[in-house]
């Protein structure tokens, strides 16, 4: 293939299959705020790379021709959700972007939007409730199961608002879950969500995902007839498509729990070391501000 | 957080809608998808070479099926089933129109009129440019694609298996899949006709 033809094909792939101004705007705003905050607050390179891979990953899943494949192949659909619910939000949350995005937010928004929202009791208690590790874990797994109920899946693939709600829900829930896993309160404030508790939740969410993935992968009949009804575009048989989709729900999804656990353990160890040697590791004691 | 609530409402609302649509006593044989998909709308060329829109078929129950004229098995079987289901309606048969969207215009265009006349009652053959066809396919969330040509130049076209059934005002009503039996399609059509009268 010649270079111009390759370029043309790449550009064609990157154009949205179904243009959504909301997705575009959300990604641009998040990117701009991050960039602005990163320059002001001086974040690390590694952190920025993870954040950007996560953000671009979400955008690619929703606003390129990938979407066409995700609508017409079960395993591509599972891949889309793996990125939207596991990989991209994981990377964004593990990059600890809140301080950077906070620094990027204009003062007006801080004063008139963020602060009142933080003070609002209802919002605070709701947020605390869904960030409670066991609740968050239950929603995380519950959503995967909910959208894979064959009759629900059928309507979700046909109805555009329902389909968009499914994908947005996956992305938002992914962010909330991994945020709960990796977010630490400000130093000094007691954190009820102990590392051990979050590790436990990471382990607990793994099993239902393995069970569901295995059930789909090993099923010997077509569970999701909607793909046959709407036409498949990849040259594989329905059962192969379904098995790969099941494997994607099973193995990499569960692996993300393992990776998340390793990150938590290393952070836990790091924190305990700091606590063990208080004199050397606290030169500023907060006075530097 | 309020976003999550909105989302939940959004998720559950269509399910509520589905529960509201009228069901015949024994239930539908096809999947009731009332309100789930957009109304019948397209701009295509019919088998006589005339430009037509969906407006042309208002007032009739329409069954839309995507396929191609060189299709060896799936399309002839499906279309014959739809024709038989319509024929079995007897004197109500003229209230139903079968729309066959041919997605392989290169081969379909030349033979479409002859092809649709081979069915009893005859179908409405529709085709168009790639852009027009892709637009209709996208609207109904179906896909079609062309496989590599074999040695004799013949190529397979992958297409959807579903039949979309619309009410007389062009509102989407049912999705009939490949396994549905002819008699059951007739029964669903009869209910739709009765419903449109009352």
Coordinates of N, CA and C in Angstrom, one line a residue, chain B residues 7-170:
Chain B
X7 N -28.7 9.1 34.1 CA -28.4 8.0 33.3 C -29.3 6.8 33.6
X8 N -29.6 6.6 34.9 CA -30.4 5.5 35.3 C -31.8 5.7 34.7
X9 N -32.3 6.9 34.7 CA -33.6 7.2 34.2 C -33.6 6.9 32.7
X10 N -32.5 7.4 32.0 CA -32.4 7.2 30.6 C -32.4 5.7 30.3
X11 N -31.7 4.9 31.1 CA -31.6 3.5 30.9 C -33.0 2.8 31.0
X12 N -33.7 3.2 32.0 CA -34.9 2.5 32.3 C -36.1 3.0 31.5
X13 N -36.0 4.2 31.0 CA -37.2 4.8 30.3 C -37.7 4.0 29.1
X14 N -36.8 3.6 28.2 CA -37.2 2.8 27.1 C -37.9 1.5 27.5
X15 N -37.4 0.9 28.6 CA -38.0 -0.3 29.0 C -39.5 -0.1 29.5
X16 N -39.7 1.1 30.1 CA -41.0 1.4 30.5 C -41.9 1.6 29.2
X17 N -41.3 2.3 28.2 CA -42.1 2.5 27.0 C -42.5 1.1 26.4
X18 N -41.5 0.2 26.4 CA -41.8 -1.1 25.8 C -43.0 -1.8 26.5
X19 N -43.0 -1.6 27.8 CA -44.1 -2.2 28.6 C -45.4 -1.6 28.2
X20 N -45.4 -0.4 27.6 CA -46.7 0.3 27.4 C -47.3 -0.1 26.1
X21 N -46.5 -0.6 25.1 CA -47.1 -0.8 23.8 C -48.1 -2.0 23.8
X22 N -49.1 -1.8 23.0 CA -50.2 -2.8 23.0 C -49.7 -4.2 22.5
X23 N -50.2 -5.2 23.2 CA -49.8 -6.5 22.8 C -51.0 -7.3 22.4
X24 N -50.9 -8.1 21.3 CA -52.0 -9.0 21.0 C -52.2 -10.1 22.1
X25 N -53.3 -10.7 22.2 CA -53.6 -11.6 23.3 C -52.5 -12.7 23.5
X26 N -52.0 -13.3 22.5 CA -51.0 -14.3 22.6 C -49.6 -13.8 22.6
X27 N -49.4 -12.4 22.5 CA -48.1 -11.8 22.4 C -47.6 -11.8 21.0
X28 N -46.6 -11.1 20.7 CA -46.0 -11.0 19.3 C -45.1 -12.2 19.1
X29 N -45.0 -12.7 17.9 CA -44.0 -13.7 17.6 C -42.6 -13.1 17.3
X30 N -42.7 -11.9 16.6 CA -41.5 -11.1 16.5 C -41.1 -10.4 17.7
X31 N -40.0 -9.7 17.7 CA -39.6 -8.9 18.9 C -40.3 -7.5 18.8
X32 N -41.1 -7.2 19.8 CA -41.7 -5.9 19.8 C -40.7 -4.8 20.0
X33 N -40.4 -4.0 19.0 CA -39.4 -2.9 19.2 C -40.0 -1.5 18.9
X34 N -41.3 -1.4 19.3 CA -42.0 -0.1 19.2 C -41.2 1.0 19.9
X35 N -41.0 2.0 19.2 CA -40.3 3.2 19.9 C -38.8 3.0 20.0
X36 N -38.3 1.8 19.7 CA -36.9 1.6 19.9 C -36.0 2.1 18.8
X37 N -36.6 2.1 17.6 CA -35.8 2.5 16.4 C -36.5 3.6 15.7
X38 N -35.8 4.4 14.8 CA -36.5 5.5 14.1 C -37.5 5.1 13.1
X39 N -38.4 6.0 12.7 CA -39.4 5.7 11.7 C -38.8 5.4 10.4
X40 N -39.7 4.8 9.5 CA -39.2 4.4 8.2 C -38.9 5.6 7.4
X41 N -37.6 5.7 6.9 CA -37.2 6.9 6.2 C -36.1 6.5 5.3
X42 N -36.1 6.8 4.0 CA -35.0 6.5 3.1 C -35.2 7.3 1.8
X43 N -34.1 7.4 1.1 CA -34.1 7.9 -0.3 C -33.4 7.0 -1.1
X44 N -34.1 6.2 -1.9 CA -33.5 5.1 -2.7 C -34.1 5.1 -4.1
X45 N -33.6 4.2 -5.0 CA -34.2 4.0 -6.3 C -34.9 2.7 -6.3
X46 N -36.2 2.7 -6.9 CA -36.9 1.4 -6.9 C -36.6 0.6 -8.1
X47 N -37.2 -0.6 -8.2 CA -36.8 -1.5 -9.3 C -37.1 -1.0 -10.7
X48 N -38.0 0.1 -10.7 CA -38.3 0.7 -12.0 C -37.3 1.8 -12.4
X49 N -36.4 2.0 -11.5 CA -35.4 3.1 -11.7 C -35.9 4.5 -11.3
X50 N -37.0 4.5 -10.5 CA -37.5 5.8 -10.0 C -37.0 6.1 -8.6
X51 N -36.7 7.4 -8.4 CA -36.3 7.8 -7.0 C -37.5 7.8 -6.1
X52 N -37.4 7.1 -5.0 CA -38.5 7.0 -4.1 C -38.1 7.3 -2.6
X53 N -39.0 7.8 -1.8 CA -38.8 7.9 -0.4 C -39.8 7.1 0.4
X54 N -39.6 7.0 1.7 CA -40.5 6.2 2.5 C -42.0 6.7 2.4
X55 N -42.2 7.9 2.1 CA -43.5 8.5 2.0 C -44.4 7.7 1.1
X56 N -43.8 7.2 0.1 CA -44.5 6.4 -1.0 C -45.3 5.2 -0.4
X57 N -44.8 4.7 0.7 CA -45.4 3.5 1.3 C -46.2 3.7 2.5
X58 N -46.4 5.0 2.9 CA -47.3 5.3 4.0 C -48.7 4.7 3.8
X59 N -49.3 4.3 4.9 CA -50.7 3.7 4.7 C -50.6 2.2 4.6
X60 N -49.4 1.6 4.4 CA -49.3 0.2 4.4 C -48.4 -0.3 5.5
X61 N -48.6 -1.5 5.9 CA -47.6 -2.2 6.8 C -46.4 -2.5 5.9
X62 N -45.2 -2.2 6.3 CA -44.1 -2.5 5.5 C -43.1 -3.4 6.2
X63 N -42.5 -4.4 5.4 CA -41.5 -5.3 6.0 C -40.2 -5.0 5.2
X64 N -39.2 -4.6 5.9 CA -37.9 -4.2 5.2 C -36.9 -5.3 5.5
X65 N -36.3 -5.7 4.4 CA -35.2 -6.8 4.5 C -34.0 -6.3 3.7
X66 N -32.8 -6.5 4.2 CA -31.6 -6.2 3.5 C -31.0 -7.4 2.9
X67 N -30.6 -7.4 1.6 CA -30.0 -8.5 1.0 C -29.4 -8.2 -0.4
X68 N -29.2 -9.2 -1.2 CA -28.7 -8.9 -2.6 C -29.2 -9.9 -3.5
X69 N -29.3 -9.6 -4.8 CA -30.0 -10.5 -5.8 C -29.2 -11.7 -6.1
X70 N -27.9 -11.7 -6.0 CA -27.1 -12.9 -6.3 C -27.0 -13.8 -5.0
X71 N -27.6 -13.5 -4.0 CA -27.6 -14.2 -2.7 C -28.0 -15.7 -3.0
X72 N -27.2 -16.7 -2.7 CA -27.6 -18.0 -3.1 C -28.6 -18.6 -2.2
X73 N -28.6 -18.4 -0.9 CA -29.5 -19.1 0.0 C -30.4 -18.2 0.8
X74 N -29.8 -17.4 1.7 CA -30.5 -16.7 2.8 C -31.6 -15.8 2.2
X75 N -31.3 -15.0 1.2 CA -32.3 -14.0 0.7 C -33.5 -14.6 0.1
X76 N -33.3 -15.6 -0.9 CA -34.5 -16.2 -1.5 C -35.4 -16.8 -0.5
X77 N -34.8 -17.5 0.5 CA -35.6 -18.2 1.5 C -36.4 -17.2 2.3
X78 N -35.7 -16.2 2.8 CA -36.3 -15.2 3.6 C -37.4 -14.4 2.8
X79 N -37.1 -14.1 1.6 CA -38.1 -13.3 0.8 C -39.3 -14.1 0.5
X80 N -39.1 -15.4 0.2 CA -40.2 -16.3 -0.2 C -41.1 -16.5 1.1
X81 N -40.4 -16.5 2.2 CA -41.2 -16.6 3.5 C -42.1 -15.4 3.7
X82 N -41.5 -14.2 3.4 CA -42.2 -13.0 3.6 C -43.4 -12.9 2.6
X83 N -43.1 -13.3 1.4 CA -44.2 -13.3 0.4 C -45.3 -14.2 0.7
X84 N -44.9 -15.4 1.2 CA -45.9 -16.4 1.6 C -46.8 -15.9 2.8
X85 N -46.1 -15.3 3.7 CA -46.8 -14.8 4.9 C -47.8 -13.7 4.5
X86 N -47.4 -12.9 3.5 CA -48.3 -11.9 3.0 C -49.5 -12.5 2.2
X87 N -49.2 -13.5 1.4 CA -50.2 -14.1 0.5 C -51.2 -14.8 1.4
X88 N -50.8 -15.3 2.6 CA -51.7 -16.0 3.4 C -52.7 -15.1 4.1
X89 N -52.5 -13.8 4.0 CA -53.4 -12.8 4.6 C -54.7 -12.7 3.7
X90 N -54.7 -13.4 2.6 CA -55.9 -13.3 1.7 C -56.1 -12.0 1.2
X91 N -57.4 -11.5 1.3 CA -57.7 -10.2 0.8 C -57.1 -9.0 1.5
X92 N -56.4 -9.3 2.6 CA -55.7 -8.2 3.3 C -54.3 -8.0 2.8
X93 N -53.9 -8.9 1.9 CA -52.5 -8.9 1.4 C -52.1 -7.6 0.8
X94 N -53.1 -6.9 0.2 CA -52.7 -5.6 -0.4 C -52.4 -4.5 0.6
X95 N -52.5 -4.8 1.9 CA -52.2 -3.8 2.9 C -50.8 -3.9 3.4
X96 N -50.0 -4.9 2.8 CA -48.7 -5.1 3.2 C -47.7 -4.9 2.0
X97 N -46.6 -4.3 2.3 CA -45.6 -4.1 1.2 C -44.3 -4.7 1.7
X98 N -43.6 -5.5 0.9 CA -42.3 -6.0 1.3 C -41.2 -5.2 0.6
X99 N -40.4 -4.5 1.4 CA -39.3 -3.7 0.8 C -38.0 -4.5 0.9
X100 N -37.5 -4.8 -0.3 CA -36.2 -5.5 -0.4 C -35.1 -4.5 -0.7
X101 N -34.3 -4.2 0.3 CA -33.2 -3.3 0.0 C -32.0 -4.0 -0.4
X102 N -31.6 -3.9 -1.7 CA -30.5 -4.6 -2.3 C -29.2 -3.8 -2.1
X103 N -28.3 -4.4 -1.4 CA -27.1 -3.7 -1.0 C -25.9 -3.9 -1.8
X104 N -26.1 -4.5 -3.0 CA -25.0 -4.8 -3.9 C -25.3 -4.2 -5.2
X105 N -25.4 -2.8 -5.3 CA -25.9 -2.1 -6.5 C -25.2 -2.5 -7.8
X106 N -23.9 -2.8 -7.8 CA -23.2 -3.1 -9.0 C -23.9 -4.3 -9.7
X107 N -24.2 -5.3 -9.0 CA -24.9 -6.5 -9.6 C -26.4 -6.3 -9.6
X108 N -26.9 -5.7 -8.5 CA -28.4 -5.7 -8.3 C -29.1 -4.8 -9.3
X109 N -28.5 -3.7 -9.7 CA -29.3 -2.7 -10.5 C -29.9 -3.3 -11.7
X110 N -29.1 -4.0 -12.5 CA -29.5 -4.5 -13.8 C -30.6 -5.5 -13.7
X111 N -30.7 -6.3 -12.6 CA -31.6 -7.4 -12.6 C -32.7 -7.3 -11.5
X112 N -32.7 -6.1 -10.8 CA -33.7 -6.0 -9.7 C -35.1 -6.1 -10.1
X113 N -35.5 -5.5 -11.2 CA -37.0 -5.6 -11.6 C -37.4 -7.0 -11.9
X114 N -36.5 -7.8 -12.6 CA -36.8 -9.2 -12.9 C -36.9 -10.0 -11.6
X115 N -35.9 -9.7 -10.7 CA -35.8 -10.5 -9.5 C -37.0 -10.3 -8.6
X116 N -37.5 -9.1 -8.4 CA -38.7 -8.9 -7.5 C -40.0 -9.4 -8.1
X117 N -40.0 -9.5 -9.5 CA -41.2 -10.0 -10.1 C -41.4 -11.5 -9.9
X118 N -40.3 -12.1 -9.6 CA -40.3 -13.6 -9.4 C -41.0 -14.0 -8.1
X119 N -41.4 -13.1 -7.3 CA -42.1 -13.4 -6.1 C -43.6 -13.1 -6.1
X120 N -44.3 -13.8 -5.4 CA -45.8 -13.6 -5.4 C -46.3 -13.4 -4.0
X121 N -46.8 -12.3 -3.6 CA -46.9 -11.0 -4.4 C -45.5 -10.5 -4.7
X122 N -45.4 -9.7 -5.7 CA -44.0 -9.2 -6.0 C -43.6 -8.1 -5.0
X123 N -42.3 -8.0 -4.9 CA -41.7 -7.1 -3.8 C -41.4 -5.8 -4.4
X124 N -41.1 -4.8 -3.5 CA -40.6 -3.6 -4.0 C -39.1 -3.7 -3.9
X125 N -38.4 -3.6 -5.0 CA -36.9 -3.7 -4.9 C -36.4 -2.3 -4.8
X126 N -35.4 -2.1 -3.8 CA -34.9 -0.8 -3.6 C -33.4 -0.9 -3.6
X127 N -32.7 0.1 -4.3 CA -31.2 0.1 -4.2 C -30.8 1.6 -4.3
X128 N -29.5 1.8 -4.4 CA -29.1 3.2 -4.4 C -27.6 3.3 -4.5
X129 N -27.0 4.4 -4.3 CA -25.6 4.6 -4.2 C -25.1 4.0 -2.9
X130 N -23.8 3.8 -2.8 CA -23.2 3.3 -1.6 C -23.6 4.2 -0.4
X131 N -23.5 5.5 -0.6 CA -23.8 6.5 0.5 C -25.3 6.3 0.9
X132 N -26.2 6.2 0.0 CA -27.6 6.1 0.3 C -27.9 4.8 1.1
X133 N -27.3 3.7 0.6 CA -27.5 2.4 1.2 C -26.9 2.4 2.6
X134 N -25.7 3.0 2.8 CA -25.0 3.0 4.1 C -25.8 3.8 5.1
X135 N -26.5 4.9 4.6 CA -27.3 5.7 5.4 C -28.5 4.9 6.0
X136 N -29.1 4.2 5.1 CA -30.3 3.4 5.6 C -29.8 2.3 6.6
X137 N -28.7 1.7 6.2 CA -28.2 0.6 7.1 C -27.9 1.1 8.4
X138 N -27.2 2.3 8.5 CA -26.8 2.9 9.7 C -28.0 3.2 10.6
X139 N -29.1 3.8 9.9 CA -30.3 4.2 10.6 C -30.9 3.0 11.3
X140 N -30.8 1.8 10.7 CA -31.4 0.6 11.3 C -30.4 -0.3 12.0
X141 N -29.2 0.3 12.1 CA -28.1 -0.3 12.9 C -27.8 -1.7 12.3
X142 N -27.8 -1.8 11.0 CA -27.5 -3.1 10.3 C -26.2 -2.9 9.5
X143 N -25.5 -4.0 9.2 CA -24.2 -3.8 8.5 C -24.3 -4.7 7.2
X144 N -23.5 -4.3 6.2 CA -23.3 -5.2 5.1 C -21.9 -5.0 4.6
X145 N -21.3 -6.0 4.1 CA -19.9 -5.9 3.6 C -19.7 -6.9 2.5
X146 N -18.7 -6.6 1.7 CA -18.4 -7.5 0.5 C -17.2 -8.3 0.8
X147 N -17.3 -9.6 0.5 CA -16.1 -10.5 0.6 C -15.2 -10.5 -0.7
X148 N -14.0 -11.0 -0.6 CA -13.1 -11.0 -1.8 C -13.8 -11.9 -2.9
X149 N -13.7 -11.4 -4.2 CA -14.2 -12.2 -5.3 C -13.5 -13.6 -5.4
X150 N -14.3 -14.6 -5.8 CA -13.7 -15.9 -6.0 C -13.1 -15.9 -7.5
X151 N -12.6 -17.1 -7.9 CA -12.0 -17.2 -9.2 C -12.9 -16.8 -10.3
X152 N -14.2 -17.2 -10.2 CA -15.1 -16.8 -11.3 C -15.7 -15.4 -11.2
X153 N -15.2 -14.7 -10.2 CA -15.6 -13.3 -10.1 C -16.8 -13.1 -9.1
X154 N -17.4 -14.3 -8.7 CA -18.5 -14.2 -7.8 C -18.0 -13.8 -6.4
X155 N -18.7 -12.9 -5.7 CA -18.4 -12.6 -4.3 C -19.6 -12.6 -3.4
X156 N -19.4 -13.0 -2.2 CA -20.4 -13.1 -1.2 C -20.6 -11.7 -0.5
X157 N -21.8 -11.3 -0.3 CA -22.1 -10.1 0.5 C -22.7 -10.5 1.8
X158 N -22.0 -10.0 2.9 CA -22.5 -10.3 4.3 C -23.6 -9.3 4.6
X159 N -24.7 -9.7 5.1 CA -25.8 -8.8 5.4 C -26.6 -9.3 6.6
X160 N -27.5 -8.4 7.0 CA -28.3 -8.7 8.2 C -29.3 -9.8 7.9
X161 N -29.9 -10.4 8.9 CA -30.9 -11.4 8.7 C -32.3 -11.0 9.2
X162 N -32.3 -9.8 9.8 CA -33.5 -9.3 10.4 C -34.5 -8.7 9.4
X163 N -35.8 -8.8 9.7 CA -36.8 -8.1 9.0 C -37.4 -7.1 9.9
X164 N -37.4 -5.8 9.5 CA -38.0 -4.7 10.3 C -39.4 -4.5 9.8
X165 N -40.3 -4.5 10.7 CA -41.8 -4.3 10.3 C -42.2 -3.0 10.9
X166 N -42.8 -2.2 9.9 CA -43.3 -0.8 10.3 C -44.8 -0.7 10.2
X167 N -45.4 0.1 11.0 CA -46.8 0.3 10.9 C -47.2 1.2 9.8
X168 N -48.4 1.5 9.5 CA -48.9 2.2 8.4 C -48.3 3.7 8.4
X169 N -48.1 4.2 9.6 CA -47.5 5.6 9.7 C -46.0 5.6 9.6
X170 N -45.4 4.4 9.3 CA -44.0 4.3 9.2 C -43.3 4.2 10.6

